[in-house]
mmCIF file of C-alpha atoms in Angstrom:
data_model
loop_
_atom_site.group_PDB
_atom_site.id
_atom_site.type_symbol
_atom_site.label_atom_id
_atom_site.label_comp_id
_atom_site.label_asym_id
_atom_site.label_seq_id
_atom_site.Cartn_x
_atom_site.Cartn_y
_atom_site.Cartn_z
ATOM 1 C CA UNK A 1 156.235 59.654 141.646
ATOM 2 C CA UNK A 2 152.602 60.299 140.730
ATOM 3 C CA UNK A 3 151.025 63.893 140.814
ATOM 4 C CA UNK A 4 148.170 63.053 144.149
ATOM 5 C CA UNK A 5 144.451 62.069 142.603
ATOM 6 C CA UNK A 6 142.294 65.449 144.237
ATOM 7 C CA UNK A 7 139.323 65.544 144.380
ATOM 8 C CA UNK A 8 136.850 68.648 145.435
ATOM 9 C CA UNK A 9 133.791 68.822 147.189
ATOM 10 C CA UNK A 10 131.602 71.145 148.691
ATOM 11 C CA UNK A 11 130.151 70.725 152.422
ATOM 12 C CA UNK A 12 127.012 68.512 152.989
ATOM 13 C CA UNK A 13 128.460 67.003 149.681
ATOM 14 C CA UNK A 14 128.915 63.331 148.680
ATOM 15 C CA UNK A 15 132.582 61.758 147.031
ATOM 16 C CA UNK A 16 132.894 58.642 146.146
ATOM 17 C CA UNK A 17 137.004 57.805 146.493
ATOM 18 C CA UNK A 18 138.755 55.554 143.770
ATOM 19 C CA UNK A 19 140.612 52.726 145.127
ATOM 20 C CA UNK A 20 143.515 51.109 142.820
ATOM 21 C CA UNK A 21 141.917 48.084 142.663
ATOM 22 C CA UNK A 22 138.914 46.392 140.373
ATOM 23 C CA UNK A 23 137.432 42.570 141.792
ATOM 24 C CA UNK A 24 137.793 40.192 138.295
ATOM 25 C CA UNK A 25 135.047 38.774 137.532
ATOM 26 C CA UNK A 26 135.873 35.713 138.470
ATOM 27 C CA UNK A 27 136.941 36.559 141.430
ATOM 28 C CA UNK A 28 135.401 36.968 145.228
ATOM 29 C CA UNK A 29 135.122 40.021 148.184
ATOM 30 C CA UNK A 30 136.401 36.757 150.076
ATOM 31 C CA UNK A 31 139.859 36.112 149.053
ATOM 32 C CA UNK A 32 141.205 40.110 149.797
ATOM 33 C CA UNK A 33 141.836 42.414 152.455
ATOM 34 C CA UNK A 34 140.595 46.237 151.748
ATOM 35 C CA UNK A 35 141.548 48.878 153.860
ATOM 36 C CA UNK A 36 141.421 53.051 153.383
ATOM 37 C CA UNK A 37 143.190 55.063 156.153
ATOM 38 C CA UNK A 38 143.539 58.536 155.984
ATOM 39 C CA UNK A 39 146.342 60.226 157.045
ATOM 40 C CA UNK A 40 147.986 57.161 157.360
ATOM 41 C CA UNK A 41 147.263 56.675 161.005
ATOM 42 C CA UNK A 42 143.822 57.133 161.575
ATOM 43 C CA UNK A 43 140.961 53.560 159.771
ATOM 44 C CA UNK A 44 138.066 54.920 157.898
ATOM 45 C CA UNK A 45 137.565 51.181 157.589
ATOM 46 C CA UNK A 46 138.700 47.397 157.313
ATOM 47 C CA UNK A 47 137.822 44.484 154.901
ATOM 48 C CA UNK A 48 139.242 40.840 155.177
ATOM 49 C CA UNK A 49 137.558 37.505 153.656
ATOM 50 C CA UNK A 50 134.285 39.294 152.574
ATOM 51 C CA UNK A 51 133.771 41.069 156.664
ATOM 52 C CA UNK A 52 133.224 44.674 157.823
ATOM 53 C CA UNK A 53 135.817 44.123 160.322
ATOM 54 C CA UNK A 54 136.756 48.432 161.337
ATOM 55 C CA UNK A 55 134.878 51.666 161.371
ATOM 56 C CA UNK A 56 136.010 54.696 163.274
ATOM 57 C CA UNK A 57 132.682 55.910 164.969
ATOM 58 C CA UNK A 58 133.275 59.422 163.258
ATOM 59 C CA UNK A 59 132.181 57.883 159.392
ATOM 60 C CA UNK A 60 129.346 55.506 161.109
ATOM 61 C CA UNK A 61 126.856 55.623 159.047
ATOM 62 C CA UNK A 62 128.189 58.233 156.549
ATOM 63 C CA UNK A 63 130.785 55.387 155.191
ATOM 64 C CA UNK A 64 130.048 52.312 152.496
ATOM 65 C CA UNK A 65 132.422 50.814 150.281
ATOM 66 C CA UNK A 66 132.180 49.118 146.987
ATOM 67 C CA UNK A 67 132.764 45.151 146.984
ATOM 68 C CA UNK A 68 134.148 45.422 143.346
ATOM 69 C CA UNK A 69 136.062 48.118 142.707
ATOM 70 C CA UNK A 70 136.878 49.140 146.649
ATOM 71 C CA UNK A 71 135.631 52.694 146.261
ATOM 72 C CA UNK A 72 134.710 54.823 149.569
ATOM 73 C CA UNK A 73 131.900 56.358 149.734
ATOM 74 C CA UNK A 74 131.570 58.747 152.359
ATOM 75 C CA UNK A 75 127.827 61.339 152.640
ATOM 76 C CA UNK A 76 128.081 63.819 153.797
ATOM 77 C CA UNK A 77 130.833 64.696 153.535
ATOM 78 C CA UNK A 78 132.162 67.252 157.053
ATOM 79 C CA UNK A 79 135.236 70.146 156.997
ATOM 80 C CA UNK A 80 137.319 67.339 158.715
ATOM 81 C CA UNK A 81 137.354 64.828 156.407
ATOM 82 C CA UNK A 82 138.496 66.933 154.653
ATOM 83 C CA UNK A 83 143.001 65.567 153.362
ATOM 84 C CA UNK A 84 144.653 62.309 151.641
ATOM 85 C CA UNK A 85 143.061 59.043 151.985
ATOM 86 C CA UNK A 86 145.473 55.524 151.823
ATOM 87 C CA UNK A 87 143.948 53.070 149.484
ATOM 88 C CA UNK A 88 145.656 49.931 150.657
ATOM 89 C CA UNK A 89 144.862 46.063 148.993
ATOM 90 C CA UNK A 90 145.806 42.845 149.905
ATOM 91 C CA UNK A 91 145.086 39.481 148.088
ATOM 92 C CA UNK A 92 144.874 36.159 150.561
ATOM 93 C CA UNK A 93 146.258 34.289 147.753
ATOM 94 C CA UNK A 94 147.423 32.571 151.630
ATOM 95 C CA UNK A 95 147.127 32.915 155.670
ATOM 96 C CA UNK A 96 150.466 33.794 156.200
ATOM 97 C CA UNK A 97 151.847 35.655 153.319
ATOM 98 C CA UNK A 98 148.921 37.984 151.926
ATOM 99 C CA UNK A 99 150.207 40.175 149.126
ATOM 100 C CA UNK A 100 150.106 43.296 148.578
ATOM 101 C CA UNK A 101 148.677 44.220 145.252
ATOM 102 C CA UNK A 102 147.475 48.381 145.484
ATOM 103 C CA UNK A 103 148.878 51.250 147.824
ATOM 104 C CA UNK A 104 146.939 54.268 146.708
ATOM 105 C CA UNK A 105 146.351 57.835 148.311
ATOM 106 C CA UNK A 106 143.795 60.356 146.868
ATOM 107 C CA UNK A 107 143.544 63.098 148.682
ATOM 108 C CA UNK A 108 139.597 65.169 149.162
ATOM 109 C CA UNK A 109 139.373 68.718 149.716
ATOM 110 C CA UNK A 110 136.481 69.681 151.455
ATOM 111 C CA UNK A 111 135.233 73.649 150.559
ATOM 112 C CA UNK A 112 132.170 75.905 152.709
ATOM 113 C CA UNK A 113 130.565 79.304 151.295
ATOM 114 C CA UNK A 114 131.259 81.793 152.873
ATOM 115 C CA UNK A 115 128.115 84.428 153.462
ATOM 116 C CA UNK A 116 128.047 87.157 152.059
ATOM 117 C CA UNK A 117 130.191 90.797 152.715
ATOM 118 C CA UNK A 118 129.440 92.351 154.822
ATOM 119 C CA UNK A 119 130.686 95.342 155.113
ATOM 120 C CA UNK A 120 129.480 98.342 157.517
ATOM 121 C CA UNK A 121 131.031 102.170 158.049
ATOM 122 C CA UNK A 122 131.737 103.975 161.330
ATOM 123 C CA UNK A 123 132.415 108.262 160.902
ATOM 124 C CA UNK A 124 134.481 108.896 164.019
ATOM 125 C CA UNK A 125 135.159 112.664 162.904
ATOM 126 C CA UNK A 126 134.523 114.599 159.668
ATOM 127 C CA UNK A 127 134.559 117.950 158.713
ATOM 128 C CA UNK A 128 133.886 120.448 155.861
ATOM 129 C CA UNK A 129 136.259 119.457 154.302
ATOM 130 C CA UNK A 130 136.291 115.328 154.530
ATOM 131 C CA UNK A 131 134.550 112.216 156.712
ATOM 132 C CA UNK A 132 136.506 110.503 158.112
ATOM 133 C CA UNK A 133 135.772 106.501 158.735
ATOM 134 C CA UNK A 134 136.355 102.891 160.140
ATOM 135 C CA UNK A 135 135.013 101.065 157.771
ATOM 136 C CA UNK A 136 134.607 97.289 158.785
ATOM 137 C CA UNK A 137 134.309 93.752 155.393
ATOM 138 C CA UNK A 138 133.401 90.523 157.363
ATOM 139 C CA UNK A 139 132.437 87.146 156.278
ATOM 140 C CA UNK A 140 131.665 83.589 158.019
ATOM 141 C CA UNK A 141 131.446 79.938 158.147
ATOM 142 C CA UNK A 142 133.456 78.904 154.682
ATOM 143 C CA UNK A 143 136.711 76.969 154.485
ATOM 144 C CA UNK A 144 139.444 76.977 152.993
ATOM 145 C CA UNK A 145 142.015 80.614 155.084
ATOM 146 C CA UNK A 146 139.780 82.692 152.996
ATOM 147 C CA UNK A 147 141.494 85.647 150.833
ATOM 148 C CA UNK A 148 139.915 88.821 151.573
ATOM 149 C CA UNK A 149 140.649 91.501 148.908
ATOM 150 C CA UNK A 150 138.431 95.332 147.587
ATOM 151 C CA UNK A 151 139.128 98.289 146.165
ATOM 152 C CA UNK A 152 138.219 101.424 145.984
ATOM 153 C CA UNK A 153 136.207 103.582 142.930
ATOM 154 C CA UNK A 154 138.322 100.329 141.458
ATOM 155 C CA UNK A 155 141.452 101.121 142.350
ATOM 156 C CA UNK A 156 143.175 98.566 145.753
ATOM 157 C CA UNK A 157 143.420 98.722 148.504
ATOM 158 C CA UNK A 158 145.034 97.061 151.614
ATOM 159 C CA UNK A 159 142.930 95.871 154.504
ATOM 160 C CA UNK A 160 143.624 95.337 158.449
ATOM 161 C CA UNK A 161 142.694 91.093 158.107
ATOM 162 C CA UNK A 162 141.494 89.330 161.011
ATOM 163 C CA UNK A 163 140.333 85.243 160.677
ATOM 164 C CA UNK A 164 139.501 83.641 163.526
ATOM 165 C CA UNK A 165 138.526 79.265 163.951
ATOM 166 C CA UNK A 166 138.389 76.854 166.940
ATOM 167 C CA UNK A 167 140.740 74.935 164.881
ATOM 168 C CA UNK A 168 142.562 74.111 161.629
ATOM 169 C CA UNK A 169 139.770 71.698 160.372
ATOM 170 C CA UNK A 170 136.862 74.157 161.390
ATOM 171 C CA UNK A 171 134.622 77.185 159.520
ATOM 172 C CA UNK A 172 136.909 80.517 159.131
ATOM 173 C CA UNK A 173 135.665 83.805 159.940
ATOM 174 C CA UNK A 174 137.377 86.510 158.287
ATOM 175 C CA UNK A 175 136.783 90.464 159.384
ATOM 176 C CA UNK A 176 138.805 93.137 157.544
ATOM 177 C CA UNK A 177 139.130 96.559 159.021
ATOM 178 C CA UNK A 178 140.789 100.429 156.791
ATOM 179 C CA UNK A 179 140.799 103.557 158.107
ATOM 180 C CA UNK A 180 140.005 105.976 154.636
ATOM 181 C CA UNK A 181 139.219 109.348 154.340
ATOM 182 C CA UNK A 182 136.375 110.518 152.341
ATOM 183 C CA UNK A 183 136.351 113.637 150.069
ATOM 184 C CA UNK A 184 133.804 113.109 147.860
ATOM 185 C CA UNK A 185 131.224 110.029 147.775
ATOM 186 C CA UNK A 186 133.404 106.984 146.166
ATOM 187 C CA UNK A 187 131.950 103.104 145.511
ATOM 188 C CA UNK A 188 133.414 100.800 148.075
ATOM 189 C CA UNK A 189 134.017 96.441 147.505
ATOM 190 C CA UNK A 190 134.455 94.236 149.284
ATOM 191 C CA UNK A 191 135.404 91.412 148.051
ATOM 192 C CA UNK A 192 136.126 86.992 149.851
ATOM 193 C CA UNK A 193 137.296 84.266 148.282
ATOM 194 C CA UNK A 194 138.264 80.723 149.820
ATOM 195 C CA UNK A 195 139.666 77.970 146.880
ATOM 196 C CA UNK A 196 138.007 78.590 143.839
ATOM 197 C CA UNK A 197 134.844 80.350 144.571
ATOM 198 C CA UNK A 198 134.237 84.550 145.256
ATOM 199 C CA UNK A 199 131.919 85.771 146.523
ATOM 200 C CA UNK A 200 131.110 90.404 146.570
ATOM 201 C CA UNK A 201 129.290 93.001 148.583
ATOM 202 C CA UNK A 202 129.441 97.155 147.020
ATOM 203 C CA UNK A 203 128.595 99.571 149.224
ATOM 204 C CA UNK A 204 128.986 103.897 148.129
ATOM 205 C CA UNK A 205 130.658 105.755 150.699
ATOM 206 C CA UNK A 206 129.138 109.238 151.253
ATOM 207 C CA UNK A 207 130.822 112.112 151.966
ATOM 208 C CA UNK A 208 128.725 113.146 155.234
ATOM 209 C CA UNK A 209 129.483 117.197 156.800
ATOM 210 C CA UNK A 210 128.197 119.498 154.337
ATOM 211 C CA UNK A 211 128.916 122.642 154.897
ATOM 212 C CA UNK A 212 127.032 125.907 153.707
ATOM 213 C CA UNK A 213 129.130 128.688 153.959
ATOM 214 C CA UNK A 214 126.863 131.768 154.870
ATOM 215 C CA UNK A 215 127.627 135.618 153.445
ATOM 216 C CA UNK A 216 129.677 137.404 154.930
ATOM 217 C CA UNK A 217 129.005 141.221 155.153
ATOM 218 C CA UNK A 218 132.218 143.684 154.247
ATOM 219 C CA UNK A 219 133.905 144.956 156.778
ATOM 220 C CA UNK A 220 134.021 149.096 157.904
ATOM 221 C CA UNK A 221 137.533 149.036 156.159
ATOM 222 C CA UNK A 222 136.234 147.880 153.324
ATOM 223 C CA UNK A 223 133.119 149.922 153.691
ATOM 224 C CA UNK A 224 135.368 153.217 154.482
ATOM 225 C CA UNK A 225 138.063 151.901 151.353
ATOM 226 C CA UNK A 226 134.972 151.829 148.257
ATOM 227 C CA UNK A 227 133.183 154.652 150.106
ATOM 228 C CA UNK A 228 136.955 157.271 149.525
ATOM 229 C CA UNK A 229 137.283 155.134 146.111
ATOM 230 C CA UNK A 230 133.893 156.644 144.834
ATOM 231 C CA UNK A 231 134.149 160.211 146.102
ATOM 232 C CA UNK A 232 137.393 160.103 144.506
ATOM 233 C CA UNK A 233 136.301 158.909 141.613
ATOM 234 C CA UNK A 234 133.214 160.917 141.541
ATOM 235 C CA UNK A 235 135.485 164.310 141.671
ATOM 236 C CA UNK A 236 137.500 163.487 139.475
ATOM 237 C CA UNK A 237 135.226 163.073 136.802
ATOM 238 C CA UNK A 238 133.941 166.441 137.863
ATOM 239 C CA UNK A 239 137.263 168.238 137.746
ATOM 240 C CA UNK A 240 137.507 166.622 134.111
ATOM 241 C CA UNK A 241 133.895 168.280 132.707
ATOM 242 C CA UNK A 242 135.281 171.701 134.522
ATOM 243 C CA UNK A 243 138.188 171.638 132.609
ATOM 244 C CA UNK A 244 136.989 170.844 129.074
ATOM 245 C CA UNK A 245 134.096 172.720 128.995
ATOM 246 C CA UNK A 246 136.159 175.696 130.617
ATOM 247 C CA UNK A 247 138.949 174.324 127.425
ATOM 248 C CA UNK A 248 136.067 174.501 125.045
ATOM 249 C CA UNK A 249 134.843 178.038 125.632
ATOM 250 C CA UNK A 250 138.331 179.432 124.862
ATOM 251 C CA UNK A 251 138.711 178.075 121.386
ATOM 252 C CA UNK A 252 135.468 179.533 120.337
ATOM 253 C CA UNK A 253 134.743 183.030 122.165
ATOM 254 C CA UNK A 254 137.378 184.782 119.701
ATOM 255 C CA UNK A 255 134.889 184.177 116.917
ATOM 256 C CA UNK A 256 132.156 185.170 119.111
ATOM 257 C CA UNK A 257 134.042 188.470 119.531
ATOM 258 C CA UNK A 258 134.678 189.401 116.114
ATOM 259 C CA UNK A 259 130.359 188.889 115.076
ATOM 260 C CA UNK A 260 129.877 190.862 117.783
ATOM 261 C CA UNK A 261 132.738 193.980 116.660
ATOM 262 C CA UNK A 262 131.301 193.551 113.553
ATOM 263 C CA UNK A 263 127.396 194.198 114.546
ATOM 264 C CA UNK A 264 129.090 196.879 115.797
ATOM 265 C CA UNK A 265 131.017 198.531 113.211
ATOM 266 C CA UNK A 266 127.430 197.423 111.109
ATOM 267 C CA UNK A 267 125.276 199.864 113.986
ATOM 268 C CA UNK A 268 127.928 202.130 113.933
ATOM 269 C CA UNK A 269 127.901 203.218 109.782
ATOM 270 C CA UNK A 270 124.159 203.047 109.572
ATOM 271 C CA UNK A 271 123.732 205.561 113.020
ATOM 272 C CA UNK A 272 126.923 207.272 110.937
ATOM 273 C CA UNK A 273 125.020 207.282 107.672
ATOM 274 C CA UNK A 274 120.588 207.878 108.641
ATOM 275 C CA UNK A 275 123.142 211.099 110.672
ATOM 276 C CA UNK A 276 124.301 213.021 107.027
ATOM 277 C CA UNK A 277 120.495 212.370 105.262
ATOM 278 C CA UNK A 278 119.750 214.063 107.670
ATOM 279 C CA UNK A 279 121.733 216.540 107.256
ATOM 280 C CA UNK A 280 121.448 217.178 104.323
ATOM 281 C CA UNK A 281 117.822 217.317 103.958
ATOM 282 C CA UNK A 282 118.149 220.324 106.220
#
């Protein structure tokens, strides 16, 4: 089986879906029946003997067919146009026994851009250590059903995702929620991807509660213990100083006594000499 031809268009654009047969210059549309149908059951338009014989009201004023190559033109494209289209061509060699000369299916993929993601953060608890919040990312108006992803400081996160759409062929709204425990300012990115197109939004999530730790005066017990330690330290220094001074004096006193005794001896000798001299004179 041949791979089905696919044509991708955005909502509101124009598309031409090709058929598998082309009329030769010597031939005429009057010799053909052409059926364009969607999902096999829905007739988009039909031609017989050069005249339009049928058209679905949903395609009124939005479709036309080339009378040489049977290309089906649709403009503007709607989301409901998404799906497979079959072109069937019959040649009217005889009205009783027309022959099928072409039967081919092509697929139209209609896309619609999603809005730029909107990120909101709701704080529900905070402390000096962290800020607890619920982050919500939402986008709407796109088609087909999207994927939503996110990163926190370039690391992937897992969303709790919900989609809303009136039907499988209606624009989607998507919402992702995530609970975070933020301990510092972080960069957060939300991306919505659909059919190869991606839109992203980034937001700086801040730790909202900053605690100022007050200076706590030392308690009574701390003051008492510190005072005792200081007093003991001063007493120890005083006692050590007194001990050292006595030890030094005890070593210095002996030489001092010898000097004094020498002075006394000299005094005694001088006195004795003086007495002797005076006696001799007499």
